[in-house]
mmCIF file with all atom_site columns, C-alpha atoms in Angstrom:
data_model
loop_
_atom_site.group_PDB
_atom_site.id
_atom_site.type_symbol
_atom_site.label_atom_id
_atom_site.label_alt_id
_atom_site.label_comp_id
_atom_site.label_asym_id
_atom_site.label_entity_id
_atom_site.label_seq_id
_atom_site.pdbx_PDB_ins_code
_atom_site.Cartn_x
_atom_site.Cartn_y
_atom_site.Cartn_z
_atom_site.occupancy
_atom_site.B_iso_or_equiv
_atom_site.pdbx_formal_charge
_atom_site.auth_seq_id
_atom_site.auth_comp_id
_atom_site.auth_asym_id
_atom_site.auth_atom_id
_atom_site.pdbx_PDB_model_num
ATOM 1   C CA . GLY A 1 1   ? 21.660 193.916 72.988 1.00 68.00 ? 62  GLY A CA 1
ATOM 2   C CA . GLU A 1 2   ? 24.426 195.915 74.580 1.00 81.00 ? 63  GLU A CA 1
ATOM 3   C CA . ASN A 1 3   ? 23.541 199.472 75.418 1.00 91.00 ? 64  ASN A CA 1
ATOM 4   C CA . VAL A 1 4   ? 24.504 202.518 77.448 1.00 96.00 ? 65  VAL A CA 1
ATOM 5   C CA . GLU A 1 5   ? 21.785 204.635 79.021 1.00 97.00 ? 66  GLU A CA 1
ATOM 6   C CA . GLN A 1 6   ? 22.595 208.249 79.827 1.00 97.00 ? 67  GLN A CA 1
ATOM 7   C CA . HIS A 1 7   ? 20.622 210.660 82.016 1.00 97.00 ? 68  HIS A CA 1
ATOM 8   C CA . PRO A 1 8   ? 19.506 213.363 81.982 1.00 97.00 ? 69  PRO A CA 1
ATOM 9   C CA . SER A 1 9   ? 19.154 214.244 78.313 1.00 97.00 ? 70  SER A CA 1
ATOM 10  C CA . THR A 1 10  ? 19.171 217.953 79.171 1.00 98.00 ? 71  THR A CA 1
ATOM 11  C CA . LEU A 1 11  ? 20.646 219.690 82.206 1.00 98.00 ? 72  LEU A CA 1
ATOM 12  C CA . SER A 1 12  ? 20.530 223.354 83.054 1.00 98.00 ? 73  SER A CA 1
ATOM 13  C CA . VAL A 1 13  ? 22.595 224.759 85.925 1.00 98.00 ? 74  VAL A CA 1
ATOM 14  C CA . GLN A 1 14  ? 23.604 228.147 87.238 1.00 98.00 ? 75  GLN A CA 1
ATOM 15  C CA . GLU A 1 15  ? 27.211 229.197 86.802 1.00 98.00 ? 76  GLU A CA 1
ATOM 16  C CA . GLY A 1 16  ? 29.225 227.989 89.778 1.00 97.00 ? 77  GLY A CA 1
ATOM 17  C CA . ASP A 1 17  ? 26.908 225.092 90.558 1.00 98.00 ? 78  ASP A CA 1
ATOM 18  C CA . SER A 1 18  ? 27.820 221.433 90.068 1.00 98.00 ? 79  SER A CA 1
ATOM 19  C CA . ALA A 1 19  ? 26.551 219.199 87.276 1.00 98.00 ? 80  ALA A CA 1
ATOM 20  C CA . VAL A 1 20  ? 26.222 215.427 87.403 1.00 98.00 ? 81  VAL A CA 1
ATOM 21  C CA . ILE A 1 21  ? 25.559 213.141 84.442 1.00 98.00 ? 82  ILE A CA 1
ATOM 22  C CA . LYS A 1 22  ? 24.928 209.442 84.961 1.00 98.00 ? 83  LYS A CA 1
ATOM 23  C CA . CYS A 1 23  ? 25.367 206.421 82.709 1.00 98.00 ? 84  CYS A CA 1
ATOM 24  C CA . THR A 1 24  ? 24.499 202.768 83.043 1.00 98.00 ? 85  THR A CA 1
ATOM 25  C CA . TYR A 1 25  ? 25.980 200.053 80.850 1.00 96.00 ? 86  TYR A CA 1
ATOM 26  C CA . SER A 1 26  ? 24.746 196.551 80.188 1.00 94.00 ? 87  SER A CA 1
ATOM 27  C CA . ASP A 1 27  ? 27.854 194.607 79.139 1.00 91.00 ? 88  ASP A CA 1
ATOM 28  C CA . SER A 1 28  ? 29.854 193.490 82.154 1.00 91.00 ? 89  SER A CA 1
ATOM 29  C CA . ALA A 1 29  ? 32.863 192.867 79.869 1.00 89.00 ? 90  ALA A CA 1
ATOM 30  C CA . SER A 1 30  ? 33.242 196.624 79.305 1.00 91.00 ? 91  SER A CA 1
ATOM 31  C CA . ASN A 1 31  ? 36.508 197.854 80.773 1.00 91.00 ? 92  ASN A CA 1
ATOM 32  C CA . TYR A 1 32  ? 37.049 201.393 79.511 1.00 93.00 ? 93  TYR A CA 1
ATOM 33  C CA . PHE A 1 33  ? 34.706 204.322 80.112 1.00 96.00 ? 94  PHE A CA 1
ATOM 34  C CA . PRO A 1 34  ? 35.474 207.632 78.401 1.00 96.00 ? 95  PRO A CA 1
ATOM 35  C CA . TRP A 1 35  ? 33.557 210.904 78.471 1.00 98.00 ? 96  TRP A CA 1
ATOM 36  C CA . TYR A 1 36  ? 33.520 213.164 75.427 1.00 98.00 ? 97  TYR A CA 1
ATOM 37  C CA . LYS A 1 37  ? 32.495 216.784 75.121 1.00 98.00 ? 98  LYS A CA 1
ATOM 38  C CA . GLN A 1 38  ? 31.060 218.064 71.858 1.00 98.00 ? 99  GLN A CA 1
ATOM 39  C CA . GLU A 1 39  ? 30.628 221.771 71.346 1.00 97.00 ? 100 GLU A CA 1
ATOM 40  C CA . LEU A 1 40  ? 28.176 223.004 68.760 1.00 94.00 ? 101 LEU A CA 1
ATOM 41  C CA . GLY A 1 41  ? 29.379 222.180 65.252 1.00 93.00 ? 102 GLY A CA 1
ATOM 42  C CA . LYS A 1 42  ? 32.589 220.580 66.507 1.00 96.00 ? 103 LYS A CA 1
ATOM 43  C CA . ARG A 1 43  ? 33.946 217.075 66.840 1.00 97.00 ? 104 ARG A CA 1
ATOM 44  C CA . PRO A 1 44  ? 33.741 215.103 70.117 1.00 97.00 ? 105 PRO A CA 1
ATOM 45  C CA . GLN A 1 45  ? 36.819 215.444 72.306 1.00 97.00 ? 106 GLN A CA 1
ATOM 46  C CA . LEU A 1 46  ? 37.831 213.364 75.286 1.00 96.00 ? 107 LEU A CA 1
ATOM 47  C CA . ILE A 1 47  ? 37.629 215.157 78.632 1.00 97.00 ? 108 ILE A CA 1
ATOM 48  C CA . ILE A 1 48  ? 38.255 212.287 81.043 1.00 97.00 ? 109 ILE A CA 1
ATOM 49  C CA . ASP A 1 49  ? 38.278 208.500 81.083 1.00 96.00 ? 110 ASP A CA 1
ATOM 50  C CA . ILE A 1 50  ? 38.403 205.679 83.591 1.00 95.00 ? 111 ILE A CA 1
ATOM 51  C CA . ARG A 1 51  ? 39.314 202.020 83.395 1.00 91.00 ? 112 ARG A CA 1
ATOM 52  C CA . SER A 1 52  ? 37.568 199.204 85.197 1.00 86.00 ? 113 SER A CA 1
ATOM 53  C CA . ASN A 1 53  ? 40.332 198.717 87.760 1.00 85.00 ? 114 ASN A CA 1
ATOM 54  C CA . VAL A 1 54  ? 39.820 202.238 89.147 1.00 84.00 ? 115 VAL A CA 1
ATOM 55  C CA . GLY A 1 55  ? 36.853 203.575 91.100 1.00 91.00 ? 116 GLY A CA 1
ATOM 56  C CA . GLU A 1 56  ? 37.396 207.303 90.756 1.00 95.00 ? 117 GLU A CA 1
ATOM 57  C CA . LYS A 1 57  ? 39.478 209.750 88.748 1.00 94.00 ? 118 LYS A CA 1
ATOM 58  C CA . LYS A 1 58  ? 39.727 213.501 88.985 1.00 96.00 ? 119 LYS A CA 1
ATOM 59  C CA . ASP A 1 59  ? 41.143 216.210 86.734 1.00 94.00 ? 120 ASP A CA 1
ATOM 60  C CA . GLN A 1 60  ? 40.733 219.728 88.097 1.00 96.00 ? 121 GLN A CA 1
ATOM 61  C CA . ARG A 1 61  ? 36.976 220.494 88.020 1.00 97.00 ? 122 ARG A CA 1
ATOM 62  C CA . ILE A 1 62  ? 36.029 217.203 86.409 1.00 98.00 ? 123 ILE A CA 1
ATOM 63  C CA . ALA A 1 63  ? 35.713 213.802 88.070 1.00 98.00 ? 124 ALA A CA 1
ATOM 64  C CA . VAL A 1 64  ? 34.399 210.431 87.051 1.00 98.00 ? 125 VAL A CA 1
ATOM 65  C CA . THR A 1 65  ? 33.250 207.636 89.367 1.00 97.00 ? 126 THR A CA 1
ATOM 66  C CA . LEU A 1 66  ? 32.709 204.000 88.427 1.00 96.00 ? 127 LEU A CA 1
ATOM 67  C CA . ASN A 1 67  ? 30.660 201.362 90.230 1.00 95.00 ? 128 ASN A CA 1
ATOM 68  C CA . LYS A 1 68  ? 31.365 198.085 88.432 1.00 93.00 ? 129 LYS A CA 1
ATOM 69  C CA . THR A 1 69  ? 28.957 196.079 90.560 1.00 93.00 ? 130 THR A CA 1
ATOM 70  C CA . ALA A 1 70  ? 26.039 198.311 89.672 1.00 95.00 ? 131 ALA A CA 1
ATOM 71  C CA . LYS A 1 71  ? 27.398 199.012 86.173 1.00 96.00 ? 132 LYS A CA 1
ATOM 72  C CA . HIS A 1 72  ? 27.110 202.749 86.740 1.00 96.00 ? 133 HIS A CA 1
ATOM 73  C CA . PHE A 1 73  ? 29.510 205.555 86.013 1.00 97.00 ? 134 PHE A CA 1
ATOM 74  C CA . SER A 1 74  ? 29.053 209.276 86.459 1.00 98.00 ? 135 SER A CA 1
ATOM 75  C CA . LEU A 1 75  ? 30.611 212.558 85.393 1.00 98.00 ? 136 LEU A CA 1
ATOM 76  C CA . HIS A 1 76  ? 30.860 215.356 87.939 1.00 98.00 ? 137 HIS A CA 1
ATOM 77  C CA . ILE A 1 77  ? 31.662 218.921 86.944 1.00 98.00 ? 138 ILE A CA 1
ATOM 78  C CA . THR A 1 78  ? 32.174 221.381 89.784 1.00 97.00 ? 139 THR A CA 1
ATOM 79  C CA . GLU A 1 79  ? 32.163 225.191 89.656 1.00 98.00 ? 140 GLU A CA 1
ATOM 80  C CA . THR A 1 80  ? 30.566 225.144 86.229 1.00 98.00 ? 141 THR A CA 1
ATOM 81  C CA . GLN A 1 81  ? 31.362 227.921 83.767 1.00 97.00 ? 142 GLN A CA 1
ATOM 82  C CA . PRO A 1 82  ? 29.518 229.084 80.628 1.00 96.00 ? 143 PRO A CA 1
ATOM 83  C CA . GLU A 1 83  ? 32.192 227.437 78.465 1.00 96.00 ? 144 GLU A CA 1
ATOM 84  C CA . ASP A 1 84  ? 31.174 224.074 79.942 1.00 98.00 ? 145 ASP A CA 1
ATOM 85  C CA . SER A 1 85  ? 27.950 224.367 77.918 1.00 98.00 ? 146 SER A CA 1
ATOM 86  C CA . ALA A 1 86  ? 28.050 221.525 75.370 1.00 98.00 ? 147 ALA A CA 1
ATOM 87  C CA . VAL A 1 87  ? 26.790 218.011 74.733 1.00 98.00 ? 148 VAL A CA 1
ATOM 88  C CA . TYR A 1 88  ? 28.482 215.330 76.820 1.00 98.00 ? 149 TYR A CA 1
ATOM 89  C CA . PHE A 1 89  ? 28.627 211.684 75.797 1.00 98.00 ? 150 PHE A CA 1
ATOM 90  C CA . CYS A 1 90  ? 29.554 208.728 77.941 1.00 97.00 ? 151 CYS A CA 1
ATOM 91  C CA . ALA A 1 91  ? 30.758 205.501 76.365 1.00 96.00 ? 152 ALA A CA 1
ATOM 92  C CA . ALA A 1 92  ? 31.662 201.958 77.301 1.00 94.00 ? 153 ALA A CA 1
ATOM 93  C CA . SER A 1 93  ? 34.303 199.968 75.449 1.00 91.00 ? 154 SER A CA 1
ATOM 94  C CA . LYS A 1 94  ? 35.554 196.433 75.580 1.00 85.00 ? 155 LYS A CA 1
ATOM 95  C CA . ARG A 1 95  ? 38.375 194.563 73.884 1.00 77.00 ? 156 ARG A CA 1
ATOM 96  C CA . THR A 1 96  ? 37.214 191.205 72.607 1.00 68.00 ? 157 THR A CA 1
ATOM 97  C CA . GLY A 1 97  ? 39.214 190.607 69.447 1.00 61.00 ? 158 GLY A CA 1
ATOM 98  C CA . GLY A 1 98  ? 38.072 194.041 68.408 1.00 68.00 ? 159 GLY A CA 1
ATOM 99  C CA . PHE A 1 99  ? 37.387 197.330 70.117 1.00 74.00 ? 160 PHE A CA 1
ATOM 100 C CA . LYS A 1 100 ? 33.676 197.825 70.331 1.00 84.00 ? 161 LYS A CA 1
ATOM 101 C CA . THR A 1 101 ? 32.396 201.124 71.720 1.00 89.00 ? 162 THR A CA 1
ATOM 102 C CA . ILE A 1 102 ? 28.835 201.947 72.704 1.00 92.00 ? 163 ILE A CA 1
ATOM 103 C CA . PHE A 1 103 ? 27.947 205.602 73.301 1.00 95.00 ? 164 PHE A CA 1
ATOM 104 C CA . GLY A 1 104 ? 25.154 207.028 75.390 1.00 96.00 ? 165 GLY A CA 1
ATOM 105 C CA . ALA A 1 105 ? 22.623 209.299 73.699 1.00 96.00 ? 166 ALA A CA 1
ATOM 106 C CA . GLY A 1 106 ? 24.208 212.440 75.134 1.00 97.00 ? 167 GLY A CA 1
ATOM 107 C CA . THR A 1 107 ? 23.397 215.144 77.681 1.00 98.00 ? 168 THR A CA 1
ATOM 108 C CA . ARG A 1 108 ? 23.010 218.744 76.620 1.00 97.00 ? 169 ARG A CA 1
ATOM 109 C CA . LEU A 1 109 ? 24.394 220.911 79.426 1.00 98.00 ? 170 LEU A CA 1
ATOM 110 C CA . PHE A 1 110 ? 23.466 224.576 79.672 1.00 98.00 ? 171 PHE A CA 1
ATOM 111 C CA . VAL A 1 111 ? 25.371 226.735 82.138 1.00 98.00 ? 172 VAL A CA 1
ATOM 112 C CA . LYS A 1 112 ? 23.593 230.025 82.764 1.00 96.00 ? 173 LYS A CA 1
ATOM 113 C CA . ALA A 1 113 ? 25.723 233.022 83.613 1.00 91.00 ? 174 ALA A CA 1
ATOM 114 C CA . GLU U 2 1   ? 50.156 218.409 63.500 1.00 81.00 ? 217 GLU U CA 1
ATOM 115 C CA . ALA U 2 2   ? 48.537 215.171 64.705 1.00 80.00 ? 218 ALA U CA 1
ATOM 116 C CA . GLN U 2 3   ? 45.113 214.909 63.156 1.00 94.00 ? 219 GLN U CA 1
ATOM 117 C CA . VAL U 2 4   ? 42.314 212.912 61.592 1.00 97.00 ? 220 VAL U CA 1
ATOM 118 C CA . THR U 2 5   ? 40.992 214.279 58.315 1.00 97.00 ? 221 THR U CA 1
ATOM 119 C CA . GLN U 2 6   ? 37.809 213.470 56.445 1.00 98.00 ? 222 GLN U CA 1
ATOM 120 C CA . ASN U 2 7   ? 36.623 214.364 52.970 1.00 98.00 ? 223 ASN U CA 1
ATOM 121 C CA . PRO U 2 8   ? 34.286 215.641 51.866 1.00 98.00 ? 224 PRO U CA 1
ATOM 122 C CA . ARG U 2 9   ? 32.972 217.689 54.773 1.00 97.00 ? 225 ARG U CA 1
ATOM 123 C CA . TYR U 2 10  ? 29.569 218.135 53.172 1.00 98.00 ? 226 TYR U CA 1
ATOM 124 C CA . LEU U 2 11  ? 27.876 215.989 50.550 1.00 97.00 ? 227 LEU U CA 1
ATOM 125 C CA . ILE U 2 12  ? 24.420 216.034 49.008 1.00 97.00 ? 228 ILE U CA 1
ATOM 126 C CA . THR U 2 13  ? 23.647 213.094 46.772 1.00 96.00 ? 229 THR U CA 1
ATOM 127 C CA . VAL U 2 14  ? 20.772 211.092 45.355 1.00 97.00 ? 230 VAL U CA 1
ATOM 128 C CA . THR U 2 15  ? 19.499 207.652 46.231 1.00 97.00 ? 231 THR U CA 1
ATOM 129 C CA . GLY U 2 16  ? 21.554 204.856 44.723 1.00 97.00 ? 232 GLY U CA 1
ATOM 130 C CA . LYS U 2 17  ? 24.607 206.858 43.656 1.00 97.00 ? 233 LYS U CA 1
ATOM 131 C CA . LYS U 2 18  ? 27.701 205.206 45.122 1.00 97.00 ? 234 LYS U CA 1
ATOM 132 C CA . LEU U 2 19  ? 29.898 207.396 47.260 1.00 97.00 ? 235 LEU U CA 1
ATOM 133 C CA . THR U 2 20  ? 33.050 207.180 49.346 1.00 98.00 ? 236 THR U CA 1
ATOM 134 C CA . VAL U 2 21  ? 33.996 209.236 52.380 1.00 98.00 ? 237 VAL U CA 1
ATOM 135 C CA . THR U 2 22  ? 37.713 209.216 52.999 1.00 98.00 ? 238 THR U CA 1
ATOM 136 C CA . CYS U 2 23  ? 39.408 209.205 56.393 1.00 98.00 ? 239 CYS U CA 1
ATOM 137 C CA . SER U 2 24  ? 43.101 209.577 57.070 1.00 98.00 ? 240 SER U CA 1
ATOM 138 C CA . GLN U 2 25  ? 45.196 209.827 60.226 1.00 97.00 ? 241 GLN U CA 1
ATOM 139 C CA . ASN U 2 26  ? 48.851 210.749 60.656 1.00 95.00 ? 242 ASN U CA 1
ATOM 140 C CA . MET U 2 27  ? 49.378 209.403 64.174 1.00 95.00 ? 243 MET U CA 1
ATOM 141 C CA . ASN U 2 28  ? 50.301 205.826 63.205 1.00 94.00 ? 244 ASN U CA 1
ATOM 142 C CA . HIS U 2 29  ? 47.247 204.581 65.106 1.00 94.00 ? 245 HIS U CA 1
ATOM 143 C CA . GLU U 2 30  ? 46.322 200.947 64.705 1.00 92.00 ? 246 GLU U CA 1
ATOM 144 C CA . TYR U 2 31  ? 42.647 201.359 65.490 1.00 92.00 ? 247 TYR U CA 1
ATOM 145 C CA . MET U 2 32  ? 40.158 203.282 63.346 1.00 94.00 ? 248 MET U CA 1
ATOM 146 C CA . SER U 2 33  ? 36.395 203.478 63.450 1.00 95.00 ? 249 SER U CA 1
ATOM 147 C CA . TRP U 2 34  ? 33.388 205.040 61.746 1.00 97.00 ? 250 TRP U CA 1
ATOM 148 C CA . TYR U 2 35  ? 30.378 206.454 63.600 1.00 97.00 ? 251 TYR U CA 1
ATOM 149 C CA . ARG U 2 36  ? 27.163 208.094 62.578 1.00 98.00 ? 252 ARG U CA 1
ATOM 150 C CA . GLN U 2 37  ? 25.550 210.743 64.764 1.00 97.00 ? 253 GLN U CA 1
ATOM 151 C CA . ASP U 2 38  ? 21.815 211.301 64.732 1.00 95.00 ? 254 ASP U CA 1
ATOM 152 C CA . PRO U 2 39  ? 19.775 213.554 67.058 1.00 91.00 ? 255 PRO U CA 1
ATOM 153 C CA . GLY U 2 40  ? 18.763 211.744 70.241 1.00 88.00 ? 256 GLY U CA 1
ATOM 154 C CA . LEU U 2 41  ? 20.764 208.636 69.354 1.00 91.00 ? 257 LEU U CA 1
ATOM 155 C CA . GLY U 2 42  ? 24.302 209.685 70.173 1.00 92.00 ? 258 GLY U CA 1
ATOM 156 C CA . LEU U 2 43  ? 27.145 208.159 68.215 1.00 95.00 ? 259 LEU U CA 1
ATOM 157 C CA . ARG U 2 44  ? 26.606 204.717 66.771 1.00 95.00 ? 260 ARG U CA 1
ATOM 158 C CA . GLN U 2 45  ? 29.513 202.609 65.594 1.00 94.00 ? 261 GLN U CA 1
ATOM 159 C CA . ILE U 2 46  ? 29.308 201.453 61.980 1.00 96.00 ? 262 ILE U CA 1
ATOM 160 C CA . TYR U 2 47  ? 32.579 199.587 61.450 1.00 95.00 ? 263 TYR U CA 1
ATOM 161 C CA . TYR U 2 48  ? 35.952 199.462 63.117 1.00 93.00 ? 264 TYR U CA 1
ATOM 162 C CA . SER U 2 49  ? 39.394 198.215 62.203 1.00 93.00 ? 265 SER U CA 1
ATOM 163 C CA . MET U 2 50  ? 42.095 196.924 64.502 1.00 90.00 ? 266 MET U CA 1
ATOM 164 C CA . ASN U 2 51  ? 44.823 197.020 61.862 1.00 89.00 ? 267 ASN U CA 1
ATOM 165 C CA . VAL U 2 52  ? 45.491 196.701 58.143 1.00 92.00 ? 268 VAL U CA 1
ATOM 166 C CA . GLU U 2 53  ? 43.120 194.182 56.538 1.00 91.00 ? 269 GLU U CA 1
ATOM 167 C CA . VAL U 2 54  ? 41.306 193.625 59.871 1.00 89.00 ? 270 VAL U CA 1
ATOM 168 C CA . THR U 2 55  ? 37.798 195.071 60.058 1.00 93.00 ? 271 THR U CA 1
ATOM 169 C CA . ASP U 2 56  ? 34.650 194.220 61.992 1.00 91.00 ? 272 ASP U CA 1
ATOM 170 C CA . LYS U 2 57  ? 31.053 195.332 62.236 1.00 92.00 ? 273 LYS U CA 1
ATOM 171 C CA . GLY U 2 58  ? 29.819 197.774 64.803 1.00 91.00 ? 274 GLY U CA 1
ATOM 172 C CA . ASP U 2 59  ? 26.196 198.245 65.769 1.00 90.00 ? 275 ASP U CA 1
ATOM 173 C CA . VAL U 2 60  ? 24.831 199.649 62.502 1.00 95.00 ? 276 VAL U CA 1
ATOM 174 C CA . PRO U 2 61  ? 26.831 198.197 59.570 1.00 96.00 ? 277 PRO U CA 1
ATOM 175 C CA . GLU U 2 62  ? 23.948 197.626 57.148 1.00 97.00 ? 278 GLU U CA 1
ATOM 176 C CA . GLY U 2 63  ? 24.374 199.570 53.921 1.00 97.00 ? 279 GLY U CA 1
ATOM 177 C CA . TYR U 2 64  ? 28.037 200.400 54.526 1.00 98.00 ? 280 TYR U CA 1
ATOM 178 C CA . LYS U 2 65  ? 31.376 198.920 53.520 1.00 98.00 ? 281 LYS U CA 1
ATOM 179 C CA . VAL U 2 66  ? 34.899 199.709 54.653 1.00 97.00 ? 282 VAL U CA 1
ATOM 180 C CA . SER U 2 67  ? 38.417 198.739 53.729 1.00 95.00 ? 283 SER U CA 1
ATOM 181 C CA . ARG U 2 68  ? 41.801 199.108 55.436 1.00 96.00 ? 284 ARG U CA 1
ATOM 182 C CA . LYS U 2 69  ? 44.523 198.602 52.878 1.00 96.00 ? 285 LYS U CA 1
ATOM 183 C CA . GLU U 2 70  ? 46.891 201.071 54.510 1.00 96.00 ? 286 GLU U CA 1
ATOM 184 C CA . LYS U 2 71  ? 47.320 201.876 58.176 1.00 96.00 ? 287 LYS U CA 1
ATOM 185 C CA . ARG U 2 72  ? 46.586 205.582 57.763 1.00 97.00 ? 288 ARG U CA 1
ATOM 186 C CA . ASN U 2 73  ? 43.408 205.315 55.632 1.00 98.00 ? 289 ASN U CA 1
ATOM 187 C CA . PHE U 2 74  ? 39.968 203.933 56.394 1.00 98.00 ? 290 PHE U CA 1
ATOM 188 C CA . PRO U 2 75  ? 37.379 204.892 53.744 1.00 98.00 ? 291 PRO U CA 1
ATOM 189 C CA . LEU U 2 76  ? 33.644 204.455 54.251 1.00 98.00 ? 292 LEU U CA 1
ATOM 190 C CA . ILE U 2 77  ? 31.749 203.284 51.183 1.00 98.00 ? 293 ILE U CA 1
ATOM 191 C CA . LEU U 2 78  ? 28.024 203.576 50.572 1.00 98.00 ? 294 LEU U CA 1
ATOM 192 C CA . GLU U 2 79  ? 27.344 201.416 47.521 1.00 96.00 ? 295 GLU U CA 1
ATOM 193 C CA . SER U 2 80  ? 23.674 202.428 47.174 1.00 97.00 ? 296 SER U CA 1
ATOM 194 C CA . PRO U 2 81  ? 22.853 205.275 49.546 1.00 97.00 ? 297 PRO U CA 1
ATOM 195 C CA . SER U 2 82  ? 19.323 205.663 50.830 1.00 98.00 ? 298 SER U CA 1
ATOM 196 C CA . PRO U 2 83  ? 17.628 208.614 52.594 1.00 97.00 ? 299 PRO U CA 1
ATOM 197 C CA . ASN U 2 84  ? 17.895 206.863 55.992 1.00 97.00 ? 300 ASN U CA 1
ATOM 198 C CA . GLN U 2 85  ? 21.675 207.212 55.686 1.00 98.00 ? 301 GLN U CA 1
ATOM 199 C CA . THR U 2 86  ? 21.359 210.966 55.888 1.00 98.00 ? 302 THR U CA 1
ATOM 200 C CA . SER U 2 87  ? 23.470 211.727 58.935 1.00 98.00 ? 303 SER U CA 1
ATOM 201 C CA . LEU U 2 88  ? 26.633 213.253 60.370 1.00 98.00 ? 304 LEU U CA 1
ATOM 202 C CA . TYR U 2 89  ? 29.547 210.838 60.037 1.00 98.00 ? 305 TYR U CA 1
ATOM 203 C CA . PHE U 2 90  ? 32.688 210.808 62.145 1.00 98.00 ? 306 PHE U CA 1
ATOM 204 C CA . CYS U 2 91  ? 35.876 208.876 61.643 1.00 98.00 ? 307 CYS U CA 1
ATOM 205 C CA . ALA U 2 92  ? 38.065 208.253 64.672 1.00 96.00 ? 308 ALA U CA 1
ATOM 206 C CA . SER U 2 93  ? 41.444 206.718 65.417 1.00 95.00 ? 309 SER U CA 1
ATOM 207 C CA . SER U 2 94  ? 43.129 205.414 68.536 1.00 92.00 ? 310 SER U CA 1
ATOM 208 C CA . LEU U 2 95  ? 46.046 203.434 69.874 1.00 87.00 ? 311 LEU U CA 1
ATOM 209 C CA . GLY U 2 96  ? 45.392 199.686 69.827 1.00 73.00 ? 312 GLY U CA 1
ATOM 210 C CA . GLU U 2 97  ? 43.944 199.112 73.286 1.00 69.00 ? 313 GLU U CA 1
ATOM 211 C CA . PRO U 2 98  ? 40.661 200.773 74.358 1.00 76.00 ? 314 PRO U CA 1
ATOM 212 C CA . HIS U 2 99  ? 41.978 204.285 74.569 1.00 84.00 ? 315 HIS U CA 1
ATOM 213 C CA . GLU U 2 100 ? 41.137 207.876 73.744 1.00 91.00 ? 316 GLU U CA 1
ATOM 214 C CA . GLN U 2 101 ? 39.660 208.207 70.274 1.00 94.00 ? 317 GLN U CA 1
ATOM 215 C CA . TYR U 2 102 ? 40.611 211.173 68.119 1.00 96.00 ? 318 TYR U CA 1
ATOM 216 C CA . PHE U 2 103 ? 37.753 212.241 65.903 1.00 97.00 ? 319 PHE U CA 1
ATOM 217 C CA . GLY U 2 104 ? 37.811 213.774 62.467 1.00 98.00 ? 320 GLY U CA 1
ATOM 218 C CA . PRO U 2 105 ? 35.857 216.972 61.732 1.00 97.00 ? 321 PRO U CA 1
ATOM 219 C CA . GLY U 2 106 ? 32.786 215.114 60.505 1.00 98.00 ? 322 GLY U CA 1
ATOM 220 C CA . THR U 2 107 ? 31.040 214.668 57.158 1.00 98.00 ? 323 THR U CA 1
ATOM 221 C CA . ARG U 2 108 ? 27.464 215.820 56.817 1.00 98.00 ? 324 ARG U CA 1
ATOM 222 C CA . LEU U 2 109 ? 25.743 213.595 54.263 1.00 98.00 ? 325 LEU U CA 1
ATOM 223 C CA . THR U 2 110 ? 22.312 214.228 52.798 1.00 98.00 ? 326 THR U CA 1
ATOM 224 C CA . VAL U 2 111 ? 20.708 211.590 50.563 1.00 98.00 ? 327 VAL U CA 1
ATOM 225 C CA . THR U 2 112 ? 17.644 212.736 48.656 1.00 97.00 ? 328 THR U CA 1
#
């Protein structure tokens, strides 16, 4: 069935370093790829998204890249800070009479001060 | 304030006792969805709704029902809960097209 694989499951970086999280999706009909951040005990919140007609998008320290041919997309966080510590989820969505969304299993990011 | 609300936030119940988790949004969003979150599995979609009276199954619909009689409300019904439905549940809403989803605060359900 359709799925989204996310790697790594855990990532530990030093403050100021970069962090990269990668996702692969299986359904070529997917056309919207959001990234959500979930802090401990909180709800997921969107941090950045990209649509299938765009290859890269950047918002300050956060960027997302999309390779439709390979069905890969990645989240890049530069100059990491302790407050970036959280669980990050990628997702792939498609509109086919509905709005089906498949999430990756999540990456727990630790930023050490 | 634009928001998605869920009630109750915490619920402990017994196997077989019907329950309803309510979800309401005040953003006039057409799209609403229910997810369950389990450790190591991420968020899995249970049901979604594109508009009033239009609902469809997500990846894990077994054991759940939903209804969308009003645009703002999308309750999740467990007719006969079982222990494997113990989980953290999130409701979310969005504009019609694949777009940012706004999540509710979550409902932690324990079925004994």
